[in-house]
């Protein structure tokens, strides 16, 4: 799979197309050049029909589309006729998304050979394991942290709709996903740089500015905090927090590429950003 010389590697997340305003935005998204690739980093929607609509629409516009799930795709929401749970839901999503010609975390990692390539583009599905406990000081276990957050009035909706079946806990599912992904990353050419894309941030730093700090429990895992250096990332792409920004760690750019809810982007001064350019270099210009 190759991209022509002037093409861009682009990324966006948290499209939440169940909202009419976001549905319109997705319908209007266009590549900058014919060869552009687009990473869609989770939270497309909750219902299968909305998820496949969005990815089909994007695949009609972009040369290559790479998707990975967020928590919302994996919710078993009462409004979705598809009532599958957990791993079974994920596997069915992968099947349906693949049928659209879209790359999933279960496919071989595509090689970007456009500007600043070659680089392996790695879509991941890693979840979280309640180990980011800075917002629940003194809590040394998952149970204590969850109880403390509940006392503070902060409980992620995942606790109602996101099921880990057949495993007992979301943290078990997270550990299994991390272990399987780690093996695949270790098997890559050790000279090859990567773009690591995951719905949840790989490092807790982006969660330090959360309005409700204990929400970090539902945002990632301490198991991935060094992955950006260990697996040669030139860039890390994430979403979930709905706080679009760029930070640098160890010379690696971490970019939050979310669109977010209409009430969020509608309250900002600038119109919502479209897909962000990845591998764009320190000045934010295309490489
Ligand atoms: Fe989201
Ligand atoms: Fe999310």
Coordinates of N, CA and C and ligand atoms in Angstrom, one line a residue, residues 14 16 43 71-72 199 240 242 261, ligand 1:
X14 N -13.7 10.8 17.7 CA -14.8 11.3 18.4 C -15.8 12.1 17.5
X16 N -18.8 11.1 16.8 CA -20.2 11.1 17.4 C -21.3 11.5 16.5
X43 N -14.9 6.3 18.8 CA -16.1 7.1 19.1 C -16.8 7.7 17.9
X71 N -14.8 3.8 23.2 CA -15.8 3.1 24.2 C -17.2 3.2 23.6
X72 N -17.5 4.2 22.8 CA -18.9 4.3 22.4 C -19.3 3.2 21.4
X199 N -7.7 5.0 20.9 CA -8.7 6.0 21.3 C -8.3 6.6 22.7
X240 N -10.8 10.7 22.8 CA -11.5 10.3 24.1 C -11.8 11.5 25.0
X242 N -11.8 14.7 24.4 CA -12.5 15.8 23.8 C -11.8 17.1 24.2
X261 N -18.5 16.7 21.0 CA -19.9 17.0 20.9 C -20.2 18.4 20.4
Ligands
LIG1 FE1 -15.8 10.7 22.5

